[in-house]
Short mmCIF file of C-alpha atoms in Angstrom, two decimals:
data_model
loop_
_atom_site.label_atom_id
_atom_site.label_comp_id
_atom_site.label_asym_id
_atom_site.label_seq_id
_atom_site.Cartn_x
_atom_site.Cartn_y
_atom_site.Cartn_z
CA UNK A 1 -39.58 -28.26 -206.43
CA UNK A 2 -36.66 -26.69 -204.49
CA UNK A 3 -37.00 -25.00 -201.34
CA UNK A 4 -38.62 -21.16 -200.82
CA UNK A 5 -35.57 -19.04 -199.04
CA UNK A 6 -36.38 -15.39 -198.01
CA UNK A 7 -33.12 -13.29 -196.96
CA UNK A 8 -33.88 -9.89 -195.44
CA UNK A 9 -31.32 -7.31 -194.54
CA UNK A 10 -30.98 -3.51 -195.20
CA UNK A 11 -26.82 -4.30 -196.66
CA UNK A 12 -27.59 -5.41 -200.21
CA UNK A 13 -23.82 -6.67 -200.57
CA UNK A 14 -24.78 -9.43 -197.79
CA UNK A 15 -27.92 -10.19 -199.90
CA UNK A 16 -26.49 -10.79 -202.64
CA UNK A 17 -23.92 -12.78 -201.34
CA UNK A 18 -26.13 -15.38 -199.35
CA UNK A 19 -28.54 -15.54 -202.45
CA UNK A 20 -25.57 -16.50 -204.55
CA UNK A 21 -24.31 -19.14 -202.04
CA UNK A 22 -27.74 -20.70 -201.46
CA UNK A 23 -28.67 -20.58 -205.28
CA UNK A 24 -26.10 -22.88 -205.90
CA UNK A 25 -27.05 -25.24 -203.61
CA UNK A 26 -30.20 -25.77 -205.57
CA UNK A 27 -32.52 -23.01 -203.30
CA UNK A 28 -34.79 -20.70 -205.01
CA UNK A 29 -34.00 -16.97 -203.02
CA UNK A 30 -36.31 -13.86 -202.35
CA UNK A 31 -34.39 -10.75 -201.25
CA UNK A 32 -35.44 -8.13 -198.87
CA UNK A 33 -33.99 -5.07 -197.37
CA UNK A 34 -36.22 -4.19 -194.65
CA UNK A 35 -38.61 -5.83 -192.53
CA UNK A 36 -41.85 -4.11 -194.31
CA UNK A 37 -40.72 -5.53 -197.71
CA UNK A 38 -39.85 -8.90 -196.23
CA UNK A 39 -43.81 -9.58 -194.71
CA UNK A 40 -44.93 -8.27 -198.00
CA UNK A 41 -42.82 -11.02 -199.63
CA UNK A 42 -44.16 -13.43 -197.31
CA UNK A 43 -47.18 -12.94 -197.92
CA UNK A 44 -47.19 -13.08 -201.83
CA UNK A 45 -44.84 -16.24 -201.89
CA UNK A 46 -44.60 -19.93 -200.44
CA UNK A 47 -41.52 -19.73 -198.07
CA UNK A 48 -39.84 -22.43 -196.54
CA UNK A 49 -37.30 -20.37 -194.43
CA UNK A 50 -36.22 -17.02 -193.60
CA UNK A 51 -32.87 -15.64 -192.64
CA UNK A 52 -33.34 -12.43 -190.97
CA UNK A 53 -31.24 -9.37 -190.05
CA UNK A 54 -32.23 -7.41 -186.59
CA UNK A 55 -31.26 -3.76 -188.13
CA UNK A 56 -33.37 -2.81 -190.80
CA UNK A 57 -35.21 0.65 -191.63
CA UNK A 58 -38.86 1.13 -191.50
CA UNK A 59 -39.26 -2.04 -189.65
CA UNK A 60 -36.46 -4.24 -187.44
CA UNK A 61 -36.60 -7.73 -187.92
CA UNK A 62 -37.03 -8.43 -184.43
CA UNK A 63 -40.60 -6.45 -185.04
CA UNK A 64 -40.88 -8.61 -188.22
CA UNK A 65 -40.17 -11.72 -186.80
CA UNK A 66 -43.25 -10.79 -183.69
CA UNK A 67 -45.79 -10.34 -187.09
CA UNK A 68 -44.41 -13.39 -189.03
CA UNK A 69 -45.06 -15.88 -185.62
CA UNK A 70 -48.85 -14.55 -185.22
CA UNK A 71 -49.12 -16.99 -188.87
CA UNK A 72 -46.74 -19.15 -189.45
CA UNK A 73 -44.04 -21.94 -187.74
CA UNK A 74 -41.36 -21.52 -190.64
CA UNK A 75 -37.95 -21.71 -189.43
CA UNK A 76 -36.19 -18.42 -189.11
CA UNK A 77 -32.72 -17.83 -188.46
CA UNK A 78 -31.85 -14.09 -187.22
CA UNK A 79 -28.55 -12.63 -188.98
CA UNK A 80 -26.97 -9.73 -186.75
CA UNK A 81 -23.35 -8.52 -186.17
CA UNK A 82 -24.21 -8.62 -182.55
CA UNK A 83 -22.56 -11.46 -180.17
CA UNK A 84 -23.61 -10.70 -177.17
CA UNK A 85 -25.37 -13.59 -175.52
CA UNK A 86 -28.83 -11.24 -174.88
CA UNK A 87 -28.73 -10.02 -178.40
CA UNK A 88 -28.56 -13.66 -178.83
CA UNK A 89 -31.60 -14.63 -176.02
CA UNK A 90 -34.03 -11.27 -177.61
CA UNK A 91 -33.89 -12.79 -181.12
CA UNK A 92 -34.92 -16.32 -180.28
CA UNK A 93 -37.39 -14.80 -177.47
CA UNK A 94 -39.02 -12.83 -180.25
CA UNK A 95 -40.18 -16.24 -182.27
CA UNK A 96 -36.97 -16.92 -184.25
CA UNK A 97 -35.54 -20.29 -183.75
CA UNK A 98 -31.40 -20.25 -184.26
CA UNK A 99 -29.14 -17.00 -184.61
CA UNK A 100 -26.09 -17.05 -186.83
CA UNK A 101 -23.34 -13.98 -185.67
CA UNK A 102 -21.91 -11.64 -188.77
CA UNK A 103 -19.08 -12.46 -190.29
CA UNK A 104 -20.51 -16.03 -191.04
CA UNK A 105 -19.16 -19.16 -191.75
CA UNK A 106 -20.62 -20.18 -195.41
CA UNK A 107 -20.43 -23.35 -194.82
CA UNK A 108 -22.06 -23.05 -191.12
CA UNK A 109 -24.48 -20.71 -192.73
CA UNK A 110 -25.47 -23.71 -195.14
CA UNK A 111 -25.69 -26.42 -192.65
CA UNK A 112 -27.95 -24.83 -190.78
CA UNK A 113 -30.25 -23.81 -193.28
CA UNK A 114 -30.16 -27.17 -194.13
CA UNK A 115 -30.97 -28.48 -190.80
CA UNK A 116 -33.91 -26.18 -190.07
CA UNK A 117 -34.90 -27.28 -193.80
CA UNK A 118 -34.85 -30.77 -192.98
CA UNK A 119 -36.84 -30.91 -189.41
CA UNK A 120 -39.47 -27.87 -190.98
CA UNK A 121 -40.67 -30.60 -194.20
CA UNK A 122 -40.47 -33.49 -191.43
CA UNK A 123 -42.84 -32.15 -188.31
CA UNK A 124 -43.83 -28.41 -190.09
CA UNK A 125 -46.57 -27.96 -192.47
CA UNK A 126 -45.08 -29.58 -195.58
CA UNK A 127 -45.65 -32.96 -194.67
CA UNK A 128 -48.38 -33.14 -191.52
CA UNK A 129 -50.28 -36.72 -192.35
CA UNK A 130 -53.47 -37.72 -190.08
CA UNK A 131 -52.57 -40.43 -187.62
CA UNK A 132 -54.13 -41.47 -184.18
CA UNK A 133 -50.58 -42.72 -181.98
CA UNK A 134 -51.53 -40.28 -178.90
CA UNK A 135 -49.25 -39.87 -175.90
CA UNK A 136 -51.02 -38.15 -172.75
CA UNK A 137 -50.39 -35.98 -169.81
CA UNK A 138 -52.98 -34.65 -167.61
CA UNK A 139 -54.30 -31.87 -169.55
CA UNK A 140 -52.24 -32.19 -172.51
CA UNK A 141 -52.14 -34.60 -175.28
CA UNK A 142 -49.39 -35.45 -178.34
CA UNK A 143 -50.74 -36.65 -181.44
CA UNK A 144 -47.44 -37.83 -182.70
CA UNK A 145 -48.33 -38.91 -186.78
CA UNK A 146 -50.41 -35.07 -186.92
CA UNK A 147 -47.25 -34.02 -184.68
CA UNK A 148 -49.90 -31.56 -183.23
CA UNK A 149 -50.38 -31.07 -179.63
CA UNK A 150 -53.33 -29.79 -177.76
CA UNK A 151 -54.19 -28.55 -174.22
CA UNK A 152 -57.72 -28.70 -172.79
CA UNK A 153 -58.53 -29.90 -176.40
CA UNK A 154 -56.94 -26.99 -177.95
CA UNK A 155 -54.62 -27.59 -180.65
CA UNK A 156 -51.38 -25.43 -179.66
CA UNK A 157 -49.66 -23.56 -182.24
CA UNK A 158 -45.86 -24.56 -182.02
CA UNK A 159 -42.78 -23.96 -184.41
CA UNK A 160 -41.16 -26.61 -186.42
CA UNK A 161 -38.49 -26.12 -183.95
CA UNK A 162 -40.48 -26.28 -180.34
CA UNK A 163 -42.62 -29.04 -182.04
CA UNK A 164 -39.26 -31.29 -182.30
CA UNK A 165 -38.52 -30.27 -178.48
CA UNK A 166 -42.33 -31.47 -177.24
CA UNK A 167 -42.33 -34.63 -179.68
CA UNK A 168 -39.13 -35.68 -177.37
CA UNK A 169 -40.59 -34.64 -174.24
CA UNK A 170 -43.91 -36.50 -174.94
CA UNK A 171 -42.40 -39.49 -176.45
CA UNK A 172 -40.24 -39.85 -173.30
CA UNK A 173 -42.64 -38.50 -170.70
CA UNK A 174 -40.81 -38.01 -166.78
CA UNK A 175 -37.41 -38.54 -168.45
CA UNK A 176 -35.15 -35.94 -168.00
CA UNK A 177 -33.38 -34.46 -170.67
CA UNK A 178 -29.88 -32.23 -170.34
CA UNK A 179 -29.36 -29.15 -172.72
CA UNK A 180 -26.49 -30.70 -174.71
CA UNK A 181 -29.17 -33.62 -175.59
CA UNK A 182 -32.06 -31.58 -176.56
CA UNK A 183 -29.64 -29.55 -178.71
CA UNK A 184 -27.98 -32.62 -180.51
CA UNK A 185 -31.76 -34.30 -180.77
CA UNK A 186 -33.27 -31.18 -182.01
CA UNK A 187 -30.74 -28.86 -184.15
CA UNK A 188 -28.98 -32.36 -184.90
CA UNK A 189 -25.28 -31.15 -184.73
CA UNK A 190 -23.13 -30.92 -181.83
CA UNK A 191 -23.66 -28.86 -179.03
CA UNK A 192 -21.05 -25.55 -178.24
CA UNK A 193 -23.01 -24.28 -174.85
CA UNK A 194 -26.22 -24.33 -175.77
CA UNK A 195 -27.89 -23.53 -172.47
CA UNK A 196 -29.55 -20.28 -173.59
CA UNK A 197 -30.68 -21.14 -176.63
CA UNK A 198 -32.51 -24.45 -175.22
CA UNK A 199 -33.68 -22.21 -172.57
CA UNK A 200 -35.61 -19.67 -174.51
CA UNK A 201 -37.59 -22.77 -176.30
CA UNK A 202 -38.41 -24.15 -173.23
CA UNK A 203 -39.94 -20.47 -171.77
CA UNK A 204 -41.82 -20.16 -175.33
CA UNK A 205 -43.43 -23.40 -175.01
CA UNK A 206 -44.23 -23.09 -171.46
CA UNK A 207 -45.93 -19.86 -172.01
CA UNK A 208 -48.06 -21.62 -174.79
CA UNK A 209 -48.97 -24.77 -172.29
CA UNK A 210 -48.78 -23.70 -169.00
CA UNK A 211 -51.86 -22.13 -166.83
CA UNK A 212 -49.23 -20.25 -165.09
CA UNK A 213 -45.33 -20.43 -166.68
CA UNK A 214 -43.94 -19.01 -163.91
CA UNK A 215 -44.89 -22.07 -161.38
CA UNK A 216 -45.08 -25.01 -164.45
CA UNK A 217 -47.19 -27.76 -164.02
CA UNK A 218 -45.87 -30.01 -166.69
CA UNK A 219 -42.47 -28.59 -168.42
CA UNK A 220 -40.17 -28.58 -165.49
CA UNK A 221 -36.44 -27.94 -164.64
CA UNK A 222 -34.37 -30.67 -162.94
CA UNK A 223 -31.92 -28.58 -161.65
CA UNK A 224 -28.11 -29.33 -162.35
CA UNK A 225 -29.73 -31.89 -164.79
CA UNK A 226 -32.14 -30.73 -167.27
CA UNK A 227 -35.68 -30.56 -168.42
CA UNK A 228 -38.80 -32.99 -168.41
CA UNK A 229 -42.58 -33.24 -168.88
CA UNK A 230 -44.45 -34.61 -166.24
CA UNK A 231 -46.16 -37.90 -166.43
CA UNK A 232 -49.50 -37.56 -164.99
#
């Protein structure tokens, strides 16, 4: 069964031309032209990705994207004609995890989707299998076949993407990782500054693991260098 695409945004010209380009690469498409229409899509349909404008009437996608990550870990790429580099650091702040700048690239477009598609059926819900490898730190510990991780013996409820970030962490515990790394290890393509965008994973997932975020206990910056977990 192919893959479950949902495009939301408020130009129906765009629509209509992503739906076409990811039809023919074999992708079943749902189209949306505002944020309201897109949850109610959601809801009624098994989707395996969402691309996502910011402007939309009756409800933004930014305020989508906040309802859709109270659920669900499916990747989500944000569409916007904004570049700025804070338009950039709100979207992926908000939940979603990689931001694509109008005009697109159709083949960039593409390769991305197919990326996210690709790490989403490996460590999201599609293919979660029961397992007992553990890897351990302090108060935390990886389950790495479940690809689940828990705190205090709560389960924490990651993204497909911010699950592929602590799977490297806690596979390689006290080894430090640079930006460019966790960029070509994660998103698995080469990496064009990607400072900002590893940086806003690494806040999400601290504020999901850490007692306090703002003085980390486990998911630390080695400055001039790059990130770790502790080993405790």
């Amino acid at each position: 069964m192919s893959e479950c695409i949902l495009v939301a945004d408020d130009d129906r010209e765009i629509v209509k031309a992503i739906a076409i380009l990811l039809e023919r690469e074999g992708y079943k498409v749902l189209r949306a032209y505002d944020g309201l229409e897109a949850l109610d899509l959601l809801a009624q349909n098994q989707v395996q990705l969402i691309l996502m404008d910011v402007m939309m009437p009756r409800m933004d996608g930014l305020s989508a994207i906040m309802k859709i990550r109270e659920r669900k870990n499916i990747p989500i790429i944000v569409l916007s004609a904004k570049s700025e580099d804070t338009d950039k650091v709100l979207g992926l702040s908000m939940g979603a995890d990689d931001y694509v700048t109008k005009p697109y690239n159709s083949q960039e477009l593409v390769a991305r989707v197919k990326s996210h598609l690709r790490r989403y059926t490996r460590l999201g819900d599609i293919h979660a299998v029961s397992g007992s490898k553990e890897f351990k730190s302090g108060r935390l510990c990886y389950h790495a076949e479940e690809r689940v991780l828990y705190a205090d013996g709560e389960s924490i409820r990651l993204t497909a993407t911010e699950t592929k970030i602590v799977d490297l962490f806690m596979r390689n515990l006290g080894r430090v990782f640079s930006a460019e790394e966790i960029y070509r290890r994660v998103w698995e393509e080469e990496a064009f500054a990607p400072e900002n965008t590893v940086m806003v994973h690494i806040r999400r997932i601290r504020e999901k693991i850490e007692l306090n975020p703002k003085e980390p206990e486990y998911l630390k910056v080695v400055w001039g260098i790059g990130y770790k977990i502790e080993k405790m």
